[in-house]
């Protein structure tokens, strides 16, 4: 595979405000192939609130800022590629085809990394070494696969002072994030191989969907990462395009939801509020889905088409194409 590219200004100073959340990936004990969850606990706050929180964070942990920066590995891109290479060699489809001297190769780019807020312990802000970037499978015919990198290990959630006092934990935390980044890349390549190397790209939703039949049309699942398919659906209301997730909170009955919508409100992206440890999972057909469906039906709005959204094979939410403005119907239930 080609050597990694690390942007010159990739390392960013620690971020401790609530608008920044480490992309924690939880690996189950049974192994990656059984699935994993992605932290979705990101709240959109006013820019001024984020600035105040960041200022307070920097004052509280000022002595640790320079100390942790000095212990950050200088080869973050190599950490990721070293984890990808052995996995790639063992892959039954891509292993024989992707070589460093071949026109077929994987290119890894690290756009930013550093310590990002992942939760709190009492009054202390916890951060985790986080790696962001992209990967691209290049071939003689152009890029045949690509995706994003966003990973941080849930096993390395500490205060900035704790990381500063233990430089080895910084290196270990970065390596753990690199392992998860590599696993996410391989998961995407598995999906590409399974579909003949072609990733489906949904068309943007326009107008209101037309229902046919007694049950919604079931469309192909969408991965939470890479982000491009979900972004192309056109969500703008209650949606964070950087993490590709809904952020507007609702309460229907006893259940809280996070819901985003397209400009006309005719397509909804529904998730449950998540915790730092990996979040709640919701899927088409479960009780939370049935609650949303029943509510929409009570407003004479039907679900015409539905998609499951998954993060590393686990259901984390769903997208509903409606016969009317579901966003307007939900307005009284916004928190």
Coordinates of C-alpha atoms in Angstrom, one line a residue:
X1 CA 0.0 0.0 0.0
X2 CA 1.1 3.6 -0.6
X3 CA 2.7 5.6 2.2
X4 CA 0.3 7.5 4.4
X5 CA -0.2 11.3 4.1
X6 CA -0.5 13.3 7.2
X7 CA -1.6 16.9 6.8
X8 CA 1.0 19.4 8.2
X9 CA -1.4 20.9 10.7
X10 CA -3.2 17.6 11.5
X11 CA -2.6 17.8 15.2
X12 CA -5.1 20.0 16.9
X13 CA -5.1 21.3 20.4
X14 CA -7.3 19.4 22.9
X15 CA -11.0 20.1 22.5
X16 CA -13.1 19.9 25.6
X17 CA -16.4 21.6 24.7
X18 CA -19.6 19.7 24.3
X19 CA -19.8 20.5 20.6
X20 CA -16.8 18.2 20.1
X21 CA -17.1 14.5 20.8
X22 CA -14.6 11.7 20.2
X23 CA -15.8 9.2 17.6
X24 CA -15.7 6.2 20.0
X25 CA -16.0 2.8 18.5
X26 CA -16.9 0.0 20.8
X27 CA -15.5 -3.4 19.9
X28 CA -17.5 -6.4 21.2
X29 CA -15.8 -9.2 23.0
X30 CA -16.9 -11.7 20.3
X31 CA -14.8 -9.9 17.7
X32 CA -15.3 -7.2 15.1
X33 CA -17.2 -9.3 12.7
X34 CA -20.2 -9.5 15.0
X35 CA -20.6 -5.7 14.9
X36 CA -19.8 -2.6 16.9
X37 CA -21.4 0.7 17.9
X38 CA -20.3 4.2 17.1
X39 CA -20.7 7.0 19.7
X40 CA -23.4 9.4 18.5
X41 CA -23.5 11.6 21.6
X42 CA -22.9 14.9 20.0
X43 CA -24.9 17.9 20.9
X44 CA -25.1 21.1 18.8
X45 CA -24.6 24.1 21.0
X46 CA -24.5 27.8 20.2
X47 CA -21.0 28.7 19.0
X48 CA -20.6 31.1 21.9
X49 CA -21.4 28.4 24.4
X50 CA -18.8 26.1 22.9
X51 CA -16.2 28.9 23.0
X52 CA -16.9 29.6 26.7
X53 CA -16.6 25.8 27.5
X54 CA -13.4 25.5 25.5
X55 CA -11.9 28.5 27.3
X56 CA -12.8 27.1 30.7
X57 CA -11.3 23.7 29.6
X58 CA -8.0 25.3 28.5
X59 CA -7.7 27.2 31.8
X60 CA -8.4 24.1 33.9
X61 CA -5.9 21.9 32.1
X62 CA -3.5 24.6 30.9
X63 CA -0.4 22.8 32.4
X64 CA -1.2 19.6 30.4
X65 CA -1.6 21.1 26.9
X66 CA 2.1 21.3 26.0
X67 CA 3.0 18.0 27.9
X68 CA 0.5 15.9 26.0
X69 CA 1.5 17.5 22.6
X70 CA 5.1 16.4 23.2
X71 CA 4.1 12.8 23.7
X72 CA 1.8 12.5 20.6
X73 CA 3.2 9.9 18.2
X74 CA 4.9 11.5 15.2
X75 CA 3.8 8.7 12.9
X76 CA 0.0 8.7 13.2
X77 CA -0.5 7.8 9.6
X78 CA 1.9 4.9 9.9
X79 CA 0.1 3.7 12.9
X80 CA -3.0 3.2 10.8
X81 CA -1.3 1.7 7.8
X82 CA 0.6 -0.8 10.0
X83 CA -2.7 -2.0 11.3
X84 CA -4.3 -2.1 7.8
X85 CA -1.5 -3.9 6.0
X86 CA -1.6 -7.3 7.8
X87 CA -5.4 -7.3 7.7
X88 CA -5.3 -6.5 4.0
X89 CA -2.8 -9.3 3.2
X90 CA -5.2 -11.8 4.8
X91 CA -8.3 -10.6 3.0
X92 CA -9.4 -13.3 0.5
X93 CA -10.4 -10.9 -2.2
X94 CA -8.2 -7.8 -1.9
X95 CA -5.1 -9.5 -0.4
X96 CA -3.8 -10.9 -3.7
X97 CA -4.8 -7.7 -5.6
X98 CA -3.6 -4.8 -3.5
X99 CA 0.2 -4.5 -3.4
X100 CA 2.6 -1.6 -2.8
X101 CA 4.0 -2.1 -6.3
X102 CA 0.7 -2.7 -8.0
X103 CA -1.6 -0.1 -9.6
X104 CA -4.1 -1.3 -7.0
X105 CA -3.3 0.2 -3.6
X106 CA -4.8 1.8 -0.6
X107 CA -3.9 5.4 0.3
X108 CA -4.5 6.7 3.8
X109 CA -4.7 10.4 4.6
X110 CA -4.9 11.7 8.2
X111 CA -6.5 15.2 8.2
X112 CA -6.6 15.8 11.9
X113 CA -5.9 14.1 15.2
X114 CA -5.7 15.0 18.9
X115 CA -7.5 14.8 22.2
X116 CA -11.2 15.2 21.9
X117 CA -13.9 15.3 24.6
X118 CA -15.6 12.0 25.2
X119 CA -17.5 12.5 28.4
X120 CA -17.2 13.6 32.1
X121 CA -16.2 12.2 35.4
X122 CA -17.8 14.4 38.0
X123 CA -16.5 17.9 37.3
X124 CA -13.6 16.5 35.2
X125 CA -13.7 16.5 31.4
X126 CA -12.5 13.2 29.8
X127 CA -10.8 13.2 26.4
X128 CA -9.6 10.4 24.1
X129 CA -6.9 10.4 21.4
X130 CA -8.9 10.6 18.2
X131 CA -7.9 10.1 14.5
X132 CA -9.8 11.5 11.5
X133 CA -9.1 11.2 7.8
X134 CA -9.9 9.2 4.7
X135 CA -8.8 6.2 2.7
X136 CA -9.0 5.5 -1.0
X137 CA -8.6 2.3 -2.9
X138 CA -6.8 3.3 -6.1
X139 CA -6.7 1.2 -9.2
X140 CA -5.8 1.6 -12.8
X141 CA -9.3 2.7 -13.6
X142 CA -9.5 5.3 -10.8
X143 CA -10.7 5.1 -7.2
X144 CA -13.0 2.1 -6.9
X145 CA -13.6 2.5 -3.1
X146 CA -13.2 5.2 -0.6
X147 CA -14.3 6.2 2.9
X148 CA -13.7 8.2 6.0
X149 CA -11.7 7.5 9.1
X150 CA -13.0 8.5 12.6
X151 CA -11.9 6.5 15.5
X152 CA -11.1 6.7 19.2
X153 CA -10.9 3.8 21.7
X154 CA -13.4 3.7 24.6
X155 CA -10.6 2.1 26.7
X156 CA -8.7 5.4 26.8
X157 CA -10.9 8.0 28.3
X158 CA -8.9 10.1 30.7
X159 CA -8.5 13.7 31.8
X160 CA -5.8 15.7 30.0
X161 CA -3.8 15.7 33.3
X162 CA -3.9 11.9 33.5
X163 CA -2.6 11.6 30.0
X164 CA 0.1 14.2 30.7
X165 CA 1.2 12.2 33.7
X166 CA 1.4 8.9 31.7
X167 CA 2.9 9.5 28.2
X168 CA 2.8 5.7 27.5
X169 CA -1.0 5.9 27.7
X170 CA -1.0 8.5 25.0
X171 CA 0.9 6.2 22.6
X172 CA -1.3 3.2 23.6
X173 CA -4.5 5.3 23.1
X174 CA -3.4 6.4 19.6
X175 CA -2.5 2.8 18.7
X176 CA -5.9 1.6 19.9
X177 CA -7.6 4.2 17.8
X178 CA -5.5 3.1 14.8
X179 CA -6.6 -0.5 15.3
X180 CA -10.3 0.6 15.2
X181 CA -9.6 2.8 12.1
X182 CA -8.1 -0.2 10.4
X183 CA -11.0 -2.4 11.3
X184 CA -13.5 0.1 10.0
X185 CA -11.6 0.3 6.7
X186 CA -11.6 -3.5 6.4
X187 CA -15.3 -3.6 7.2
X188 CA -16.0 -1.2 4.3
X189 CA -13.8 -3.3 2.0
X190 CA -15.7 -6.4 2.9
X191 CA -18.9 -4.7 1.9
X192 CA -17.3 -3.5 -1.4
X193 CA -16.2 -7.1 -2.2
X194 CA -19.6 -8.4 -1.3
X195 CA -21.3 -6.1 -3.8
X196 CA -18.7 -6.5 -6.5
X197 CA -16.8 -3.4 -5.4
X198 CA -19.8 -1.1 -6.1
X199 CA -21.3 1.1 -3.4
X200 CA -24.8 2.2 -3.9
X201 CA -25.4 6.0 -3.8
X202 CA -29.0 7.0 -3.0
X203 CA -30.5 9.8 -4.9
X204 CA -31.6 12.9 -3.0
X205 CA -35.2 12.8 -1.8
X206 CA -37.4 15.4 -3.6
X207 CA -41.0 16.1 -2.9
X208 CA -43.1 13.7 -0.9
X209 CA -42.9 10.0 -1.4
X210 CA -45.9 8.1 -2.7
X211 CA -46.9 5.0 -0.8
X212 CA -47.9 1.8 -2.5
X213 CA -49.1 -1.3 -0.8
X214 CA -49.8 -1.9 2.8
X215 CA -46.2 -1.8 4.1
X216 CA -43.2 0.5 3.3
X217 CA -40.8 -0.3 0.5
X218 CA -37.6 -1.6 2.1
X219 CA -34.5 0.1 0.5
X220 CA -30.9 -1.0 0.9
X221 CA -29.1 -0.4 4.2
X222 CA -26.9 2.6 4.5
X223 CA -23.6 2.7 6.5
X224 CA -23.1 5.6 8.9
X225 CA -19.5 5.7 7.6
X226 CA -18.5 6.6 4.9
X227 CA -20.7 9.6 5.1
X228 CA -21.4 10.4 1.5
X229 CA -24.6 8.4 0.9
X230 CA -26.4 9.9 3.9
X231 CA -25.1 13.4 3.1
X232 CA -26.5 13.1 -0.4
X233 CA -30.0 12.5 0.9
X234 CA -30.1 16.2 1.7
X235 CA -30.7 16.5 5.4
X236 CA -30.5 20.0 6.7
X237 CA -32.9 20.4 9.6
X238 CA -31.7 19.2 13.0
X239 CA -28.7 17.6 11.3
X240 CA -24.9 17.7 11.9
X241 CA -23.2 17.2 8.5
X242 CA -19.8 16.7 10.2
X243 CA -20.9 13.5 12.0
X244 CA -23.8 12.7 9.6
X245 CA -26.3 12.3 12.4
X246 CA -29.5 14.0 13.7
X247 CA -29.1 16.2 16.7
X248 CA -32.6 17.7 17.3
X249 CA -34.1 16.0 20.4
X250 CA -37.7 14.9 20.6
X251 CA -39.9 13.1 23.2
X252 CA -42.7 10.9 22.0
X253 CA -44.5 9.2 24.8
X254 CA -41.8 8.0 27.2
X255 CA -39.1 7.8 24.6
X256 CA -36.5 10.3 23.5
X257 CA -35.3 10.5 19.9
X258 CA -32.9 12.5 17.8
X259 CA -34.4 13.4 14.4
X260 CA -33.3 15.2 11.4
X261 CA -35.2 16.1 8.2
X262 CA -34.9 17.2 4.6
X263 CA -35.9 20.8 3.8
X264 CA -39.5 19.9 3.1
X265 CA -39.8 17.6 6.1
X266 CA -40.7 14.6 3.9
X267 CA -37.7 12.4 4.9
X268 CA -36.7 11.8 8.5
X269 CA -33.5 10.4 9.9
X270 CA -34.3 8.9 13.4
X271 CA -31.9 7.7 16.1
X272 CA -32.0 7.3 19.9
X273 CA -29.9 9.5 22.1
X274 CA -26.6 7.8 22.7
X275 CA -24.2 7.5 25.6
X276 CA -20.4 7.8 25.6
X277 CA -20.1 4.1 26.0
X278 CA -21.5 3.4 22.6
X279 CA -25.1 4.4 22.5
X280 CA -28.5 2.9 22.1
X281 CA -29.3 1.0 19.0
X282 CA -32.7 1.1 17.2
X283 CA -33.8 -0.7 14.1
X284 CA -36.8 -1.0 11.7
X285 CA -39.5 -3.0 13.4
X286 CA -38.5 -2.5 17.0
X287 CA -40.8 -0.8 19.6
X288 CA -39.2 2.6 19.0
X289 CA -39.8 2.4 15.3
X290 CA -43.4 1.3 15.9
X291 CA -44.0 4.3 18.1
X292 CA -42.8 6.7 15.5
X293 CA -44.8 4.9 12.8
X294 CA -48.0 5.0 14.9
X295 CA -47.5 8.7 15.6
X296 CA -47.1 9.6 12.0
X297 CA -50.1 7.5 11.0
X298 CA -52.1 9.5 13.6
X299 CA -51.2 12.6 11.6
X300 CA -52.3 10.9 8.3
X301 CA -48.7 10.6 7.2
X302 CA -47.6 7.2 5.9
X303 CA -44.1 5.7 5.5
X304 CA -43.5 5.0 1.8
X305 CA -39.9 3.8 1.9
X306 CA -37.5 3.0 4.7
X307 CA -33.8 2.4 5.1
X308 CA -31.8 0.9 8.0
X309 CA -28.7 2.9 9.0
X310 CA -25.9 0.8 10.4
X311 CA -22.6 1.5 12.0
X312 CA -20.2 -1.5 11.7
X313 CA -23.1 -3.9 11.0
X314 CA -25.2 -2.8 14.0
X315 CA -28.5 -0.9 13.5
X316 CA -28.2 2.6 14.9
X317 CA -31.2 4.3 13.3
X318 CA -33.3 4.5 10.2
X319 CA -34.4 6.8 7.4
X320 CA -38.1 7.2 6.6
X321 CA -39.5 8.7 3.3
X322 CA -42.9 10.0 4.1
X323 CA -46.1 11.0 2.2
X324 CA -46.2 14.3 4.1
X325 CA -44.3 16.8 6.2
X326 CA -43.3 14.7 9.2
X327 CA -41.0 17.4 10.5
X328 CA -43.9 19.9 10.9
X329 CA -46.0 17.2 12.5
X330 CA -43.3 16.5 15.1
X331 CA -42.8 20.2 16.0
X332 CA -44.8 20.0 19.3
X333 CA -42.6 17.2 20.6
X334 CA -39.2 19.0 20.2
X335 CA -37.2 19.4 23.4

